[in-house]
């Protein structure tokens, strides 16, 4: 490995709504992609900082890339970190972006189900853990989207989903019940990279932390 390779840093960002909030923060911290990520079909980009690349992937894949060291740094929602489960990376910084809540929700005006409850969710692991802690027996029905339809279609009694304004729930005849967790975007860092590449990673984290503070 050459000295140049040694200092190379790959940052895995979550595509979608988080990206739109995270890119300006990175720009403020002095890291900007050299091409317009929204226009290009590429998945990895050189940046204004030599040796630092940004890759853009699905949020659920960010912890995996960082855990295995294929990416040194990742930015991902706390919901996906909780769902991923393992904590084989550091989580040094809360960016306070893409804030929302992970909640249970049920049809408005329908009496709570007696006995075993069917819960539709994208977050199967979080849901199992949450209800186990409550001592409740449930069946998890794993879906990949449009969870709000599940109760009215008879697939589930309640859902566990991300809530921001609450408008999506309301539009589908649902109401939020219990808060499972407050969610925001977090920076995660590969453990070996934190040791081996601290000379690059620490100042970068410092600049990001300053950008977060400046935005508050
Ligand atoms: P809302 O109608 O404002 O409560 O938004 C809820 C919908 O937007 C949910 O279906 C979520 O999938 C999505 N959503 C809102 N905020 C976020 C976020 N920070 N991260 C991921 N998805 C979100």
PDB file of C-alpha atoms and ligand atoms in Angstrom:
ATOM      1  CA  UNK A   1       0.000   0.000   0.000  1.00  0.00           C
ATOM      2  CA  UNK A   2       1.457   3.404  -0.964  1.00  0.00           C
ATOM      3  CA  UNK A   3       1.427   6.448   1.250  1.00  0.00           C
ATOM      4  CA  UNK A   4      -1.205   8.027  -1.014  1.00  0.00           C
ATOM      5  CA  UNK A   5      -3.530   5.015  -0.789  1.00  0.00           C
ATOM      6  CA  UNK A   6      -3.132   5.005   2.969  1.00  0.00           C
ATOM      7  CA  UNK A   7      -4.707   8.432   3.279  1.00  0.00           C
ATOM      8  CA  UNK A   8      -7.590   7.802   0.877  1.00  0.00           C
ATOM      9  CA  UNK A   9     -10.984   8.271   2.464  1.00  0.00           C
ATOM     10  CA  UNK A  10     -14.317   6.994   1.156  1.00  0.00           C
ATOM     11  CA  UNK A  11     -17.490   8.550   2.559  1.00  0.00           C
ATOM     12  CA  UNK A  12     -20.763   6.644   2.017  1.00  0.00           C
ATOM     13  CA  UNK A  13     -23.782   8.947   1.930  1.00  0.00           C
ATOM     14  CA  UNK A  14     -27.423   7.841   1.981  1.00  0.00           C
ATOM     15  CA  UNK A  15     -29.257   8.700  -1.227  1.00  0.00           C
ATOM     16  CA  UNK A  16     -32.644  10.381  -1.178  1.00  0.00           C
ATOM     17  CA  UNK A  17     -33.910  13.052   1.154  1.00  0.00           C
ATOM     18  CA  UNK A  18     -30.952  12.789   3.579  1.00  0.00           C
ATOM     19  CA  UNK A  19     -28.528  13.586   0.731  1.00  0.00           C
ATOM     20  CA  UNK A  20     -30.193  16.922   0.006  1.00  0.00           C
ATOM     21  CA  UNK A  21     -29.713  17.985   3.612  1.00  0.00           C
ATOM     22  CA  UNK A  22     -26.261  16.456   4.093  1.00  0.00           C
ATOM     23  CA  UNK A  23     -24.480  17.782   0.969  1.00  0.00           C
ATOM     24  CA  UNK A  24     -24.738  21.481   2.004  1.00  0.00           C
ATOM     25  CA  UNK A  25     -23.312  20.555   5.426  1.00  0.00           C
ATOM     26  CA  UNK A  26     -20.388  18.737   3.818  1.00  0.00           C
ATOM     27  CA  UNK A  27     -19.885  21.722   1.498  1.00  0.00           C
ATOM     28  CA  UNK A  28     -19.672  23.960   4.566  1.00  0.00           C
ATOM     29  CA  UNK A  29     -17.108  21.554   6.022  1.00  0.00           C
ATOM     30  CA  UNK A  30     -15.070  22.008   2.810  1.00  0.00           C
ATOM     31  CA  UNK A  31     -16.005  18.757   1.024  1.00  0.00           C
ATOM     32  CA  UNK A  32     -18.009  19.009  -2.185  1.00  0.00           C
ATOM     33  CA  UNK A  33     -18.361  16.500  -5.035  1.00  0.00           C
ATOM     34  CA  UNK A  34     -16.663  17.629  -8.262  1.00  0.00           C
ATOM     35  CA  UNK A  35     -19.786  16.682 -10.270  1.00  0.00           C
ATOM     36  CA  UNK A  36     -23.489  17.251  -9.663  1.00  0.00           C
ATOM     37  CA  UNK A  37     -24.537  14.041  -7.873  1.00  0.00           C
ATOM     38  CA  UNK A  38     -28.174  14.602  -8.835  1.00  0.00           C
ATOM     39  CA  UNK A  39     -27.394  14.708 -12.548  1.00  0.00           C
ATOM     40  CA  UNK A  40     -24.651  12.084 -12.873  1.00  0.00           C
ATOM     41  CA  UNK A  41     -25.384   8.368 -13.069  1.00  0.00           C
ATOM     42  CA  UNK A  42     -22.108   7.620 -11.316  1.00  0.00           C
ATOM     43  CA  UNK A  43     -22.210   6.188  -7.799  1.00  0.00           C
ATOM     44  CA  UNK A  44     -18.814   7.425  -6.591  1.00  0.00           C
ATOM     45  CA  UNK A  45     -17.386  10.930  -6.914  1.00  0.00           C
ATOM     46  CA  UNK A  46     -14.082  12.705  -6.399  1.00  0.00           C
ATOM     47  CA  UNK A  47     -14.365  15.764  -4.167  1.00  0.00           C
ATOM     48  CA  UNK A  48     -12.741  19.126  -3.618  1.00  0.00           C
ATOM     49  CA  UNK A  49     -10.477  17.392  -1.080  1.00  0.00           C
ATOM     50  CA  UNK A  50      -7.834  15.302  -2.876  1.00  0.00           C
ATOM     51  CA  UNK A  51      -8.053  11.631  -1.875  1.00  0.00           C
ATOM     52  CA  UNK A  52     -11.562  11.980  -0.424  1.00  0.00           C
ATOM     53  CA  UNK A  53     -14.368  10.317  -2.393  1.00  0.00           C
ATOM     54  CA  UNK A  54     -18.113  10.334  -1.823  1.00  0.00           C
ATOM     55  CA  UNK A  55     -20.242   7.321  -2.733  1.00  0.00           C
ATOM     56  CA  UNK A  56     -24.028   7.462  -2.777  1.00  0.00           C
ATOM     57  CA  UNK A  57     -25.922   4.290  -1.825  1.00  0.00           C
ATOM     58  CA  UNK A  58     -29.065   3.028  -0.122  1.00  0.00           C
ATOM     59  CA  UNK A  59     -29.169   3.900   3.565  1.00  0.00           C
ATOM     60  CA  UNK A  60     -29.569   0.281   4.607  1.00  0.00           C
ATOM     61  CA  UNK A  61     -26.257  -0.544   2.879  1.00  0.00           C
ATOM     62  CA  UNK A  62     -24.268   2.265   4.557  1.00  0.00           C
ATOM     63  CA  UNK A  63     -23.635   0.420   7.882  1.00  0.00           C
ATOM     64  CA  UNK A  64     -22.493  -2.672   5.940  1.00  0.00           C
ATOM     65  CA  UNK A  65     -19.961  -0.734   3.833  1.00  0.00           C
ATOM     66  CA  UNK A  66     -18.581   1.024   6.918  1.00  0.00           C
ATOM     67  CA  UNK A  67     -18.514  -2.113   9.071  1.00  0.00           C
ATOM     68  CA  UNK A  68     -16.421  -3.964   6.485  1.00  0.00           C
ATOM     69  CA  UNK A  69     -14.175  -0.946   5.838  1.00  0.00           C
ATOM     70  CA  UNK A  70     -15.058  -0.524   2.159  1.00  0.00           C
ATOM     71  CA  UNK A  71     -16.168   2.939   3.231  1.00  0.00           C
ATOM     72  CA  UNK A  72     -14.308   4.733   6.051  1.00  0.00           C
ATOM     73  CA  UNK A  73     -17.151   7.071   6.991  1.00  0.00           C
ATOM     74  CA  UNK A  74     -20.924   6.839   6.517  1.00  0.00           C
ATOM     75  CA  UNK A  75     -23.937   9.077   6.959  1.00  0.00           C
ATOM     76  CA  UNK A  76     -27.185   7.260   7.696  1.00  0.00           C
ATOM     77  CA  UNK A  77     -30.428   7.637   9.647  1.00  0.00           C
ATOM     78  CA  UNK A  78     -30.520   6.344  13.218  1.00  0.00           C
ATOM     79  CA  UNK A  79     -33.528   4.214  12.200  1.00  0.00           C
ATOM     80  CA  UNK A  80     -31.389   2.200   9.791  1.00  0.00           C
ATOM     81  CA  UNK A  81     -28.555   1.960  12.343  1.00  0.00           C
ATOM     82  CA  UNK A  82     -30.990   0.574  14.918  1.00  0.00           C
ATOM     83  CA  UNK A  83     -32.410  -1.843  12.368  1.00  0.00           C
ATOM     84  CA  UNK A  84     -28.905  -2.945  11.311  1.00  0.00           C
ATOM     85  CA  UNK A  85     -28.300  -3.886  14.934  1.00  0.00           C
ATOM     86  CA  UNK A  86     -24.568  -4.537  15.181  1.00  0.00           C
ATOM     87  CA  UNK A  87     -22.471  -1.677  16.485  1.00  0.00           C
ATOM     88  CA  UNK A  88     -19.207  -2.607  14.855  1.00  0.00           C
ATOM     89  CA  UNK A  89     -18.355   1.017  14.066  1.00  0.00           C
ATOM     90  CA  UNK A  90     -18.100   4.313  15.924  1.00  0.00           C
ATOM     91  CA  UNK A  91     -20.975   6.799  15.882  1.00  0.00           C
ATOM     92  CA  UNK A  92     -19.172  10.058  16.739  1.00  0.00           C
ATOM     93  CA  UNK A  93     -21.557  12.703  15.444  1.00  0.00           C
ATOM     94  CA  UNK A  94     -25.277  13.497  15.311  1.00  0.00           C
ATOM     95  CA  UNK A  95     -25.830  15.785  12.308  1.00  0.00           C
ATOM     96  CA  UNK A  96     -29.303  16.806  13.604  1.00  0.00           C
ATOM     97  CA  UNK A  97     -30.600  16.489  10.026  1.00  0.00           C
ATOM     98  CA  UNK A  98     -33.568  14.594   8.522  1.00  0.00           C
ATOM     99  CA  UNK A  99     -35.170  14.548  11.955  1.00  0.00           C
ATOM    100  CA  UNK A 100     -38.273  12.404  12.413  1.00  0.00           C
ATOM    101  CA  UNK A 101     -39.779   9.883  14.834  1.00  0.00           C
ATOM    102  CA  UNK A 102     -40.168   6.132  14.674  1.00  0.00           C
ATOM    103  CA  UNK A 103     -43.655   5.379  15.962  1.00  0.00           C
ATOM    104  CA  UNK A 104     -46.403   2.819  16.173  1.00  0.00           C
ATOM    105  CA  UNK A 105     -49.606   3.888  14.427  1.00  0.00           C
ATOM    106  CA  UNK A 106     -53.117   2.452  14.212  1.00  0.00           C
ATOM    107  CA  UNK A 107     -56.402   3.126  12.396  1.00  0.00           C
ATOM    108  CA  UNK A 108     -58.331   6.045  13.930  1.00  0.00           C
ATOM    109  CA  UNK A 109     -61.274   4.979  16.072  1.00  0.00           C
ATOM    110  CA  UNK A 110     -60.598   1.241  15.980  1.00  0.00           C
ATOM    111  CA  UNK A 111     -60.469  -0.530  19.352  1.00  0.00           C
ATOM    112  CA  UNK A 112     -57.100  -2.097  20.236  1.00  0.00           C
ATOM    113  CA  UNK A 113     -56.811  -5.738  19.147  1.00  0.00           C
ATOM    114  CA  UNK A 114     -57.062  -8.312  21.933  1.00  0.00           C
ATOM    115  CA  UNK A 115     -54.407 -11.022  21.826  1.00  0.00           C
ATOM    116  CA  UNK A 116     -51.680 -11.326  19.205  1.00  0.00           C
ATOM    117  CA  UNK A 117     -51.246  -8.124  17.214  1.00  0.00           C
ATOM    118  CA  UNK A 118     -50.103  -8.102  13.562  1.00  0.00           C
ATOM    119  CA  UNK A 119     -47.563  -5.307  12.975  1.00  0.00           C
ATOM    120  CA  UNK A 120     -46.561  -4.253   9.456  1.00  0.00           C
ATOM    121  CA  UNK A 121     -43.174  -2.537   9.140  1.00  0.00           C
ATOM    122  CA  UNK A 122     -39.968  -2.046   7.191  1.00  0.00           C
ATOM    123  CA  UNK A 123     -38.166  -2.193  10.545  1.00  0.00           C
ATOM    124  CA  UNK A 124     -38.616  -5.851  11.532  1.00  0.00           C
ATOM    125  CA  UNK A 125     -35.705  -6.030  14.003  1.00  0.00           C
ATOM    126  CA  UNK A 126     -36.558  -2.785  15.818  1.00  0.00           C
ATOM    127  CA  UNK A 127     -40.216  -3.827  15.990  1.00  0.00           C
ATOM    128  CA  UNK A 128     -39.435  -7.267  17.438  1.00  0.00           C
ATOM    129  CA  UNK A 129     -37.088  -5.732  20.021  1.00  0.00           C
ATOM    130  CA  UNK A 130     -39.537  -2.971  20.970  1.00  0.00           C
ATOM    131  CA  UNK A 131     -42.528  -5.251  21.534  1.00  0.00           C
ATOM    132  CA  UNK A 132     -40.394  -7.871  23.296  1.00  0.00           C
ATOM    133  CA  UNK A 133     -39.319  -5.143  25.756  1.00  0.00           C
ATOM    134  CA  UNK A 134     -43.018  -4.315  26.265  1.00  0.00           C
ATOM    135  CA  UNK A 135     -43.705  -8.022  26.928  1.00  0.00           C
ATOM    136  CA  UNK A 136     -46.174  -8.060  24.009  1.00  0.00           C
ATOM    137  CA  UNK A 137     -46.673 -11.038  21.684  1.00  0.00           C
ATOM    138  CA  UNK A 138     -46.821  -9.864  18.069  1.00  0.00           C
ATOM    139  CA  UNK A 139     -46.444 -11.104  14.513  1.00  0.00           C
ATOM    140  CA  UNK A 140     -44.199  -8.915  12.351  1.00  0.00           C
ATOM    141  CA  UNK A 141     -45.232  -8.519   8.717  1.00  0.00           C
ATOM    142  CA  UNK A 142     -42.225  -7.236   6.785  1.00  0.00           C
ATOM    143  CA  UNK A 143     -43.077  -4.785   3.979  1.00  0.00           C
ATOM    144  CA  UNK A 144     -40.822  -2.581   1.870  1.00  0.00           C
ATOM    145  CA  UNK A 145     -43.124   0.420   1.431  1.00  0.00           C
ATOM    146  CA  UNK A 146     -46.673   1.812   1.547  1.00  0.00           C
ATOM    147  CA  UNK A 147     -47.079   0.511   5.098  1.00  0.00           C
ATOM    148  CA  UNK A 148     -50.018   2.832   5.650  1.00  0.00           C
ATOM    149  CA  UNK A 149     -52.172   0.614   3.436  1.00  0.00           C
ATOM    150  CA  UNK A 150     -51.639  -2.542   5.475  1.00  0.00           C
ATOM    151  CA  UNK A 151     -54.309  -1.986   8.173  1.00  0.00           C
ATOM    152  CA  UNK A 152     -57.083  -0.931   5.770  1.00  0.00           C
ATOM    153  CA  UNK A 153     -56.296  -3.894   3.509  1.00  0.00           C
ATOM    154  CA  UNK A 154     -56.568  -6.294   6.447  1.00  0.00           C
ATOM    155  CA  UNK A 155     -52.894  -7.277   6.326  1.00  0.00           C
ATOM    156  CA  UNK A 156     -51.988  -5.860   9.745  1.00  0.00           C
ATOM    157  CA  UNK A 157     -53.584  -4.323  12.850  1.00  0.00           C
ATOM    158  CA  UNK A 158     -50.989  -1.600  13.354  1.00  0.00           C
ATOM    159  CA  UNK A 159     -47.779  -0.327  11.718  1.00  0.00           C
ATOM    160  CA  UNK A 160     -44.343   0.838  12.850  1.00  0.00           C
ATOM    161  CA  UNK A 161     -43.130   3.648  10.604  1.00  0.00           C
ATOM    162  CA  UNK A 162     -41.286   6.946  10.292  1.00  0.00           C
ATOM    163  CA  UNK A 163     -43.416   9.981  11.154  1.00  0.00           C
ATOM    164  CA  UNK A 164     -42.437  13.559  10.356  1.00  0.00           C
ATOM    165  CA  UNK A 165     -45.433  15.905  10.052  1.00  0.00           C
ATOM    166  CA  UNK A 166     -47.935  13.058  10.543  1.00  0.00           C
ATOM    167  CA  UNK A 167     -49.703  13.988   7.277  1.00  0.00           C
ATOM    168  CA  UNK A 168     -49.099  10.600   5.607  1.00  0.00           C
ATOM    169  CA  UNK A 169     -50.684   8.773   8.552  1.00  0.00           C
ATOM    170  CA  UNK A 170     -53.630  11.173   8.631  1.00  0.00           C
ATOM    171  CA  UNK A 171     -54.247  10.888   4.884  1.00  0.00           C
ATOM    172  CA  UNK A 172     -54.544   7.127   5.327  1.00  0.00           C
ATOM    173  CA  UNK A 173     -56.874   7.141   8.343  1.00  0.00           C
ATOM    174  CA  UNK A 174     -54.136   6.350  10.862  1.00  0.00           C
ATOM    175  CA  UNK A 175     -52.954   8.073  14.025  1.00  0.00           C
ATOM    176  CA  UNK A 176     -49.617   7.876  15.852  1.00  0.00           C
ATOM    177  CA  UNK A 177     -49.638   5.904  19.111  1.00  0.00           C
ATOM    178  CA  UNK A 178     -46.299   5.295  20.844  1.00  0.00           C
ATOM    179  CA  UNK A 179     -42.885   6.849  20.241  1.00  0.00           C
ATOM    180  CA  UNK A 180     -40.191   4.227  19.714  1.00  0.00           C
ATOM    181  CA  UNK A 181     -37.256   6.560  18.989  1.00  0.00           C
ATOM    182  CA  UNK A 182     -36.276  10.044  17.891  1.00  0.00           C
ATOM    183  CA  UNK A 183     -34.373   9.742  14.599  1.00  0.00           C
ATOM    184  CA  UNK A 184     -31.739  11.931  12.912  1.00  0.00           C
ATOM    185  CA  UNK A 185     -28.793  11.448  10.546  1.00  0.00           C
ATOM    186  CA  UNK A 186     -25.615  10.156  12.172  1.00  0.00           C
ATOM    187  CA  UNK A 187     -21.987   9.950  11.106  1.00  0.00           C
ATOM    188  CA  UNK A 188     -20.455   6.500  11.554  1.00  0.00           C
ATOM    189  CA  UNK A 189     -16.761   5.622  11.203  1.00  0.00           C
ATOM    190  CA  UNK A 190     -15.015   2.303  10.599  1.00  0.00           C
ATOM    191  CA  UNK A 191     -13.071   1.340  13.736  1.00  0.00           C
ATOM    192  CA  UNK A 192      -9.777   0.504  11.990  1.00  0.00           C
ATOM    193  CA  UNK A 193      -9.975   3.623   9.805  1.00  0.00           C
ATOM    194  CA  UNK A 194     -10.463   5.784  12.903  1.00  0.00           C
ATOM    195  CA  UNK A 195      -7.088   4.502  14.169  1.00  0.00           C
ATOM    196  CA  UNK A 196      -5.155   4.285  10.897  1.00  0.00           C
ATOM    197  CA  UNK A 197      -6.462   7.413   9.192  1.00  0.00           C
ATOM    198  CA  UNK A 198      -7.108   9.660  12.196  1.00  0.00           C
ATOM    199  CA  UNK A 199      -4.900  12.397  10.705  1.00  0.00           C
ATOM    200  CA  UNK A 200      -7.483  12.874   7.946  1.00  0.00           C
ATOM    201  CA  UNK A 201     -10.657  11.709   9.689  1.00  0.00           C
ATOM    202  CA  UNK A 202     -10.374  13.738  12.900  1.00  0.00           C
ATOM    203  CA  UNK A 203     -10.102  17.177  11.223  1.00  0.00           C
ATOM    204  CA  UNK A 204     -12.914  16.181   8.883  1.00  0.00           C
ATOM    205  CA  UNK A 205     -15.169  15.244  11.822  1.00  0.00           C
ATOM    206  CA  UNK A 206     -14.155  18.471  13.544  1.00  0.00           C
ATOM    207  CA  UNK A 207     -15.174  20.568  10.520  1.00  0.00           C
ATOM    208  CA  UNK A 208     -18.483  18.696  10.252  1.00  0.00           C
ATOM    209  CA  UNK A 209     -19.151  19.233  13.967  1.00  0.00           C
ATOM    210  CA  UNK A 210     -18.462  22.960  13.512  1.00  0.00           C
ATOM    211  CA  UNK A 211     -20.856  23.072  10.540  1.00  0.00           C
ATOM    212  CA  UNK A 212     -23.536  21.371  12.674  1.00  0.00           C
ATOM    213  CA  UNK A 213     -22.998  23.892  15.496  1.00  0.00           C
ATOM    214  CA  UNK A 214     -23.108  26.832  13.062  1.00  0.00           C
ATOM    215  CA  UNK A 215     -26.480  25.601  11.749  1.00  0.00           C
ATOM    216  CA  UNK A 216     -28.072  25.377  15.227  1.00  0.00           C
TER     217      UNK A 216
HETATM  218  P1  LIG B   1     -44.960  12.771   7.129  1.00  0.00           P
HETATM  219  O1  LIG B   1     -46.179  12.613   6.244  1.00  0.00           O
HETATM  220  O2  LIG B   1     -44.407  14.179   7.098  1.00  0.00           O
HETATM  221  O3  LIG B   1     -45.224  12.284   8.551  1.00  0.00           O
HETATM  222  O4  LIG B   1     -43.787  11.884   6.518  1.00  0.00           O
HETATM  223  C1  LIG B   1     -43.826  10.510   6.684  1.00  0.00           C
HETATM  224  C2  LIG B   1     -43.312   9.798   5.476  1.00  0.00           C
HETATM  225  O5  LIG B   1     -42.148  10.399   4.939  1.00  0.00           O
HETATM  226  C3  LIG B   1     -42.953   8.385   5.883  1.00  0.00           C
HETATM  227  O6  LIG B   1     -43.619   7.489   5.036  1.00  0.00           O
HETATM  228  C4  LIG B   1     -41.459   8.273   5.754  1.00  0.00           C
HETATM  229  O7  LIG B   1     -41.136   7.161   4.964  1.00  0.00           O
HETATM  230  C5  LIG B   1     -41.023   9.550   5.080  1.00  0.00           C
HETATM  231  N1  LIG B   1     -40.027  10.312   5.894  1.00  0.00           N
HETATM  232  C6  LIG B   1     -40.244  11.459   6.552  1.00  0.00           C
HETATM  233  N2  LIG B   1     -39.132  11.910   7.161  1.00  0.00           N
HETATM  234  C7  LIG B   1     -38.180  11.004   6.890  1.00  0.00           C
HETATM  235  C8  LIG B   1     -36.808  10.876   7.248  1.00  0.00           C
HETATM  236  N3  LIG B   1     -36.185  11.787   7.999  1.00  0.00           N
HETATM  237  N4  LIG B   1     -36.123   9.799   6.808  1.00  0.00           N
HETATM  238  C9  LIG B   1     -36.747   8.875   6.042  1.00  0.00           C
HETATM  239  N5  LIG B   1     -38.033   8.927   5.668  1.00  0.00           N
HETATM  240  C10 LIG B   1     -38.753   9.970   6.083  1.00  0.00           C
END
